[in-house]
């Protein structure tokens, strides 16, 4: 743990406490940092924004991308007051973040009523064995669109 | 497969083609439906919105929540042109969606260059074995904030 890591993770924890106390949502905060500079901060706002995706990490990632004008945060670190849930972990991969530093973990989250540990058990299951009924249909029709993407000369990979 | 399922999934596939052709982003579309009524539609806009979380499902879920004024979409079905990636699957659980209907799958997505299958392999791994370096620190400081949440009399569970 470097002094910089401690400073930025403490900031994420402070955000989790401040925004929870202000009534924004659950007790979660996150900070995205690159080259020693804060690109963006975020806190949970699920219940006030009426947005189930408004977790601290997603909010910080979206703001950081707006700040740098790119869908990639390559080389950046995310400091988060709690281990990312699978949704946020997926977002961290898609954003090409280089490193994750966290404090509370999924068991701590489960102990205060959040579904993180449940989601970590559900997501690796085959779709047919998950709690949410899931069906596949019209595969041939959809695959034709993927073929069109593969053949699109001006596509932007991400 | 009911006629209604076919209609809404075809709409998601049509969105995937239309918005890809318009240059919004990757070939992905989604529709959220409750009681036979479309609450919202979404399409991938990662590269134009500079938002790595702007997948079709996340976009449709966020819009549907705004449309109904709630962070819960309990009882609703999401129709998506491709099997949700782990980020979007997490969002589907957090939004309390009741059912998922999809067309392309993670292998189809991998075949045209998207990381869905890779993410499904990464997310169940212990943090120390994943491709993104991950460290835990300051657990005691953060746990005190969770204790404050558990003791908060006016907290809104989600």
Coordinates of C-alpha atoms in Angstrom, one line a residue:
Chain A
X1 CA 0.0 0.0 0.0
X2 CA 1.5 3.3 -1.1
X3 CA 0.7 6.6 0.5
X4 CA -1.2 7.6 -2.6
X5 CA -3.3 4.4 -2.5
X6 CA -4.2 5.2 1.1
X7 CA -5.1 8.8 0.3
X8 CA -7.4 7.9 -2.6
X9 CA -9.1 4.9 -0.9
X10 CA -9.7 7.0 2.2
X11 CA -11.4 9.6 -0.1
X12 CA -13.6 6.8 -1.5
X13 CA -14.5 5.7 2.0
X14 CA -15.2 9.3 3.0
X15 CA -17.6 9.7 0.0
X16 CA -19.4 6.5 1.0
X17 CA -20.1 8.0 4.4
X18 CA -20.9 11.6 3.3
X19 CA -23.3 10.6 0.5
X20 CA -25.0 8.0 2.6
X21 CA -25.5 10.5 5.4
X22 CA -26.9 13.0 2.8
X23 CA -29.5 10.4 1.8
X24 CA -28.2 9.8 -1.8
X25 CA -28.3 6.0 -1.5
X26 CA -26.3 3.1 -0.1
X27 CA -22.9 3.5 1.7
X28 CA -20.6 3.2 -1.4
X29 CA -18.0 5.6 -2.9
X30 CA -15.5 5.4 -5.6
X31 CA -12.7 7.5 -7.2
X32 CA -11.0 7.1 -10.6
X33 CA -7.3 8.2 -10.7
X34 CA -4.7 8.3 -13.5
X35 CA -1.2 9.5 -13.1
X36 CA -1.8 10.8 -9.6
X37 CA -4.8 12.9 -10.7
X38 CA -8.5 12.3 -9.8
X39 CA -10.5 12.0 -13.0
X40 CA -13.8 11.6 -11.3
X41 CA -15.6 10.6 -8.1
X42 CA -18.9 8.8 -7.6
X43 CA -21.2 7.6 -4.9
X44 CA -24.2 5.4 -4.9
X45 CA -27.4 7.1 -5.9
X46 CA -29.7 4.2 -6.8
X47 CA -32.7 5.3 -4.7
X48 CA -32.5 9.0 -5.4
X49 CA -31.7 8.8 -9.1
X50 CA -34.2 5.9 -9.6
X51 CA -31.4 4.2 -11.4
X52 CA -30.4 0.7 -10.3
X53 CA -27.1 1.1 -12.2
X54 CA -26.1 4.2 -10.3
X55 CA -23.6 2.3 -8.1
X56 CA -20.5 4.3 -7.0
X57 CA -18.1 2.6 -9.5
X58 CA -20.5 3.0 -12.5
X59 CA -21.1 6.6 -11.7
X60 CA -17.4 7.4 -11.3
X61 CA -16.5 5.5 -14.5
X62 CA -19.2 7.3 -16.5
X63 CA -18.0 10.7 -15.2
X64 CA -14.3 9.9 -15.7
X65 CA -15.0 9.0 -19.4
X66 CA -16.9 12.2 -19.9
X67 CA -13.9 14.1 -18.3
X68 CA -11.4 12.5 -20.6
X69 CA -13.7 12.3 -23.7
X70 CA -13.1 8.6 -24.3
X71 CA -14.8 5.3 -23.6
X72 CA -11.4 4.0 -22.4
X73 CA -9.8 4.6 -19.0
X74 CA -6.7 2.6 -19.9
X75 CA -4.0 3.1 -17.3
X76 CA -6.3 4.3 -14.6
X77 CA -7.0 2.9 -11.1
X78 CA -10.4 2.7 -9.4
X79 CA -10.5 3.1 -5.6
X80 CA -13.8 1.8 -4.2
X81 CA -15.0 1.6 -0.6
X82 CA -16.4 -1.9 -1.4
X83 CA -15.4 -4.7 -3.6
X84 CA -17.2 -4.1 -6.9
X85 CA -20.4 -6.2 -7.6
X86 CA -20.4 -8.2 -10.8
X87 CA -22.1 -5.3 -12.7
X88 CA -19.5 -2.9 -11.6
X89 CA -16.7 -5.4 -12.2
X90 CA -17.9 -5.9 -15.7
X91 CA -17.9 -2.1 -16.2
X92 CA -14.3 -1.9 -14.9
X93 CA -13.2 -4.4 -17.6
X94 CA -15.1 -2.7 -20.4
X95 CA -13.6 0.6 -19.3
X96 CA -10.1 -1.0 -19.5
X97 CA -9.2 0.1 -16.0
X98 CA -5.7 -1.1 -15.0
X99 CA -6.1 -1.7 -11.3
X100 CA -8.7 -2.0 -8.5
X101 CA -8.2 -1.1 -4.8
X102 CA -11.1 -1.8 -2.4
X103 CA -11.9 -1.9 1.3
X104 CA -15.1 -3.7 2.3
X105 CA -15.8 -7.0 0.5
X106 CA -18.8 -8.9 -0.8
X107 CA -19.3 -10.7 2.6
X108 CA -19.4 -7.3 4.4
X109 CA -22.0 -6.1 1.8
X110 CA -24.1 -9.3 2.3
X111 CA -24.0 -8.8 6.0
X112 CA -25.8 -5.4 5.7
X113 CA -28.4 -6.7 3.1
X114 CA -26.8 -6.2 -0.3
X115 CA -26.9 -8.9 -3.0
X116 CA -23.3 -8.9 -4.1
X117 CA -22.4 -12.4 -2.9
X118 CA -25.7 -13.8 -4.4
X119 CA -24.9 -12.2 -7.7
X120 CA -21.4 -13.7 -7.7
X121 CA -23.0 -17.1 -7.2
X122 CA -25.6 -16.5 -9.9
X123 CA -23.6 -15.1 -12.8
X124 CA -21.3 -18.1 -13.5
X125 CA -24.3 -20.5 -13.6
X126 CA -25.7 -21.7 -17.0
X127 CA -28.7 -19.4 -17.8
X128 CA -31.2 -22.3 -17.3
X129 CA -30.0 -22.7 -13.6
X130 CA -30.3 -19.0 -12.6
X131 CA -33.0 -17.5 -10.5
X132 CA -34.2 -15.3 -13.4
X133 CA -36.0 -17.4 -16.1
X134 CA -34.0 -17.0 -19.3
X135 CA -34.9 -18.1 -22.8
X136 CA -33.1 -18.0 -26.2
X137 CA -35.0 -17.5 -29.5
X138 CA -34.5 -16.2 -33.0
X139 CA -30.7 -16.9 -33.0
X140 CA -30.5 -17.1 -36.8
X141 CA -32.1 -13.6 -37.3
X142 CA -29.8 -12.0 -34.8
X143 CA -26.7 -13.7 -36.1
X144 CA -27.2 -12.0 -39.4
X145 CA -26.7 -8.6 -37.7
X146 CA -23.5 -9.8 -36.2
X147 CA -22.3 -10.8 -39.6
X148 CA -23.2 -7.3 -40.8
X149 CA -21.1 -5.8 -38.0
X150 CA -18.1 -8.0 -38.9
X151 CA -18.4 -6.8 -42.5
X152 CA -18.9 -3.1 -41.7
X153 CA -15.8 -1.2 -43.0
X154 CA -16.1 1.8 -40.6
X155 CA -16.8 0.0 -37.4
X156 CA -15.1 1.3 -34.2
X157 CA -14.0 -1.7 -32.0
X158 CA -14.2 -1.3 -28.2
Chain B
X1 CA -42.2 -18.7 -27.6
X2 CA -45.3 -16.7 -27.6
X3 CA -46.3 -14.3 -30.4
X4 CA -45.6 -11.4 -28.0
X5 CA -42.1 -12.7 -27.2
X6 CA -41.3 -13.0 -30.9
X7 CA -42.6 -9.4 -31.6
X8 CA -40.5 -7.8 -28.9
X9 CA -37.4 -9.8 -29.5
X10 CA -37.7 -8.9 -33.2
X11 CA -37.9 -5.3 -32.2
X12 CA -34.7 -5.6 -30.2
X13 CA -32.9 -7.2 -33.2
X14 CA -34.2 -4.5 -35.5
X15 CA -32.8 -1.8 -33.1
X16 CA -29.4 -3.6 -33.0
X17 CA -29.3 -3.4 -36.8
X18 CA -30.7 0.2 -37.2
X19 CA -28.5 1.8 -34.5
X20 CA -25.4 -0.1 -35.7
X21 CA -26.0 1.1 -39.2
X22 CA -26.5 4.7 -37.9
X23 CA -23.1 4.5 -36.3
X24 CA -24.2 4.7 -32.6
X25 CA -22.0 1.7 -31.5
X26 CA -22.0 -2.1 -31.5
X27 CA -24.8 -4.3 -32.9
X28 CA -26.9 -4.6 -29.8
X29 CA -30.5 -3.6 -29.0
X30 CA -32.9 -4.2 -26.1
X31 CA -36.5 -3.6 -25.1
X32 CA -38.0 -3.6 -21.6
X33 CA -41.7 -4.7 -21.5
X34 CA -44.2 -5.0 -18.7
X35 CA -47.8 -6.1 -19.0
X36 CA -47.6 -6.1 -22.8
X37 CA -46.4 -2.5 -22.9
X38 CA -42.9 -1.2 -23.9
X39 CA -41.4 0.8 -21.1
X40 CA -38.2 1.7 -22.9
X41 CA -35.9 0.7 -25.7
X42 CA -32.1 1.0 -25.8
X43 CA -29.2 0.4 -28.2
X44 CA -25.4 0.2 -27.7
X45 CA -23.8 3.7 -27.8
X46 CA -20.4 3.0 -26.2
X47 CA -18.3 4.7 -28.9
X48 CA -20.6 7.7 -29.5
X49 CA -21.6 8.5 -25.9
X50 CA -18.0 7.8 -24.7
X51 CA -19.6 5.6 -22.1
X52 CA -18.4 2.0 -21.7
X53 CA -21.5 1.2 -19.7
X54 CA -23.9 2.3 -22.5
X55 CA -24.7 -1.2 -23.5
X56 CA -28.2 -1.8 -25.0
X57 CA -29.5 -3.4 -21.8
X58 CA -28.1 -0.8 -19.4
X59 CA -29.5 2.0 -21.6
X60 CA -33.0 0.4 -21.8
X61 CA -33.0 -0.3 -18.0
X62 CA -32.1 3.2 -17.1
X63 CA -34.7 4.7 -19.5
X64 CA -37.4 2.3 -18.2
X65 CA -36.7 3.2 -14.6
X66 CA -37.0 6.9 -15.5
X67 CA -40.3 6.1 -17.4
X68 CA -41.8 4.4 -14.3
X69 CA -40.1 6.6 -11.7
X70 CA -38.6 3.7 -9.7
X71 CA -35.3 1.9 -9.3
X72 CA -37.3 -1.4 -9.6
X73 CA -38.6 -3.0 -12.8
X74 CA -40.2 -5.9 -10.9
X75 CA -42.5 -8.0 -13.2
X76 CA -40.9 -6.7 -16.4
X77 CA -39.2 -8.7 -19.2
X78 CA -36.0 -7.6 -21.0
X79 CA -35.7 -8.7 -24.7
X80 CA -32.2 -8.3 -25.9
X81 CA -30.6 -9.1 -29.3
X82 CA -27.6 -10.8 -27.5
X83 CA -27.2 -12.6 -24.2
X84 CA -26.4 -10.0 -21.6
X85 CA -22.7 -9.6 -20.6
X86 CA -21.9 -9.9 -16.9
X87 CA -22.2 -6.2 -16.4
X88 CA -25.7 -6.1 -18.0
X89 CA -26.7 -9.3 -16.2
X90 CA -25.8 -7.7 -12.9
X91 CA -27.9 -4.7 -13.8
X92 CA -30.8 -7.0 -14.7
X93 CA -30.7 -8.5 -11.2
X94 CA -30.4 -5.1 -9.5
X95 CA -33.4 -3.9 -11.5
X96 CA -35.4 -6.9 -10.3
X97 CA -36.4 -7.9 -13.8
X98 CA -38.5 -11.0 -13.9
X99 CA -37.4 -12.6 -17.2
X100 CA -34.7 -12.4 -19.9
X101 CA -35.3 -13.3 -23.6
X102 CA -32.2 -13.2 -25.9
X103 CA -31.1 -14.2 -29.4
X104 CA -27.3 -14.2 -30.1
X105 CA -25.2 -15.7 -27.3
X106 CA -21.8 -15.0 -25.7
X107 CA -20.0 -17.3 -28.2
X108 CA -21.5 -15.4 -31.1
X109 CA -20.3 -12.1 -29.5
X110 CA -16.8 -13.5 -29.0
X111 CA -16.7 -14.5 -32.7
X112 CA -17.1 -10.9 -33.7
X113 CA -14.6 -9.6 -31.2
X114 CA -16.5 -8.7 -28.1
X115 CA -15.2 -9.8 -24.6
X116 CA -18.4 -11.3 -23.2
X117 CA -17.1 -14.8 -22.9
X118 CA -13.8 -13.7 -21.4
X119 CA -15.7 -11.7 -18.8
X120 CA -17.8 -14.7 -17.9
X121 CA -14.6 -16.6 -17.2
X122 CA -12.9 -13.7 -15.2
X123 CA -15.7 -12.7 -12.9
X124 CA -16.1 -15.9 -10.9
X125 CA -12.3 -16.1 -10.3
X126 CA -10.9 -15.1 -6.9
X127 CA -9.8 -11.4 -7.3
X128 CA -6.1 -12.4 -7.0
X129 CA -6.4 -14.7 -10.1
X130 CA -8.1 -12.1 -12.4
X131 CA -6.4 -10.2 -15.3
X132 CA -6.9 -6.9 -13.5
X133 CA -4.6 -6.5 -10.4
X134 CA -6.8 -6.1 -7.3
X135 CA -5.9 -5.2 -3.8
X136 CA -7.8 -4.9 -0.5
X137 CA -6.9 -2.3 2.1
X138 CA -8.4 -0.3 5.0
X139 CA -11.1 -2.8 5.7
X140 CA -11.7 -1.7 9.2
X141 CA -12.2 1.9 8.3
X142 CA -14.8 1.0 5.6
X143 CA -16.6 -1.5 7.8
X144 CA -17.5 1.3 10.2
X145 CA -19.4 3.0 7.4
X146 CA -21.4 -0.2 6.8
X147 CA -22.2 -0.4 10.5
X148 CA -23.5 3.2 10.3
X149 CA -25.7 2.2 7.3
X150 CA -27.1 -0.8 9.3
X151 CA -27.9 1.6 12.2
X152 CA -29.4 4.3 9.9
X153 CA -33.1 4.5 10.8
X154 CA -34.3 6.1 7.5
X155 CA -32.3 4.0 5.1
X156 CA -34.1 2.9 1.9
X157 CA -33.2 -0.8 1.1
X158 CA -32.8 -1.7 -2.6

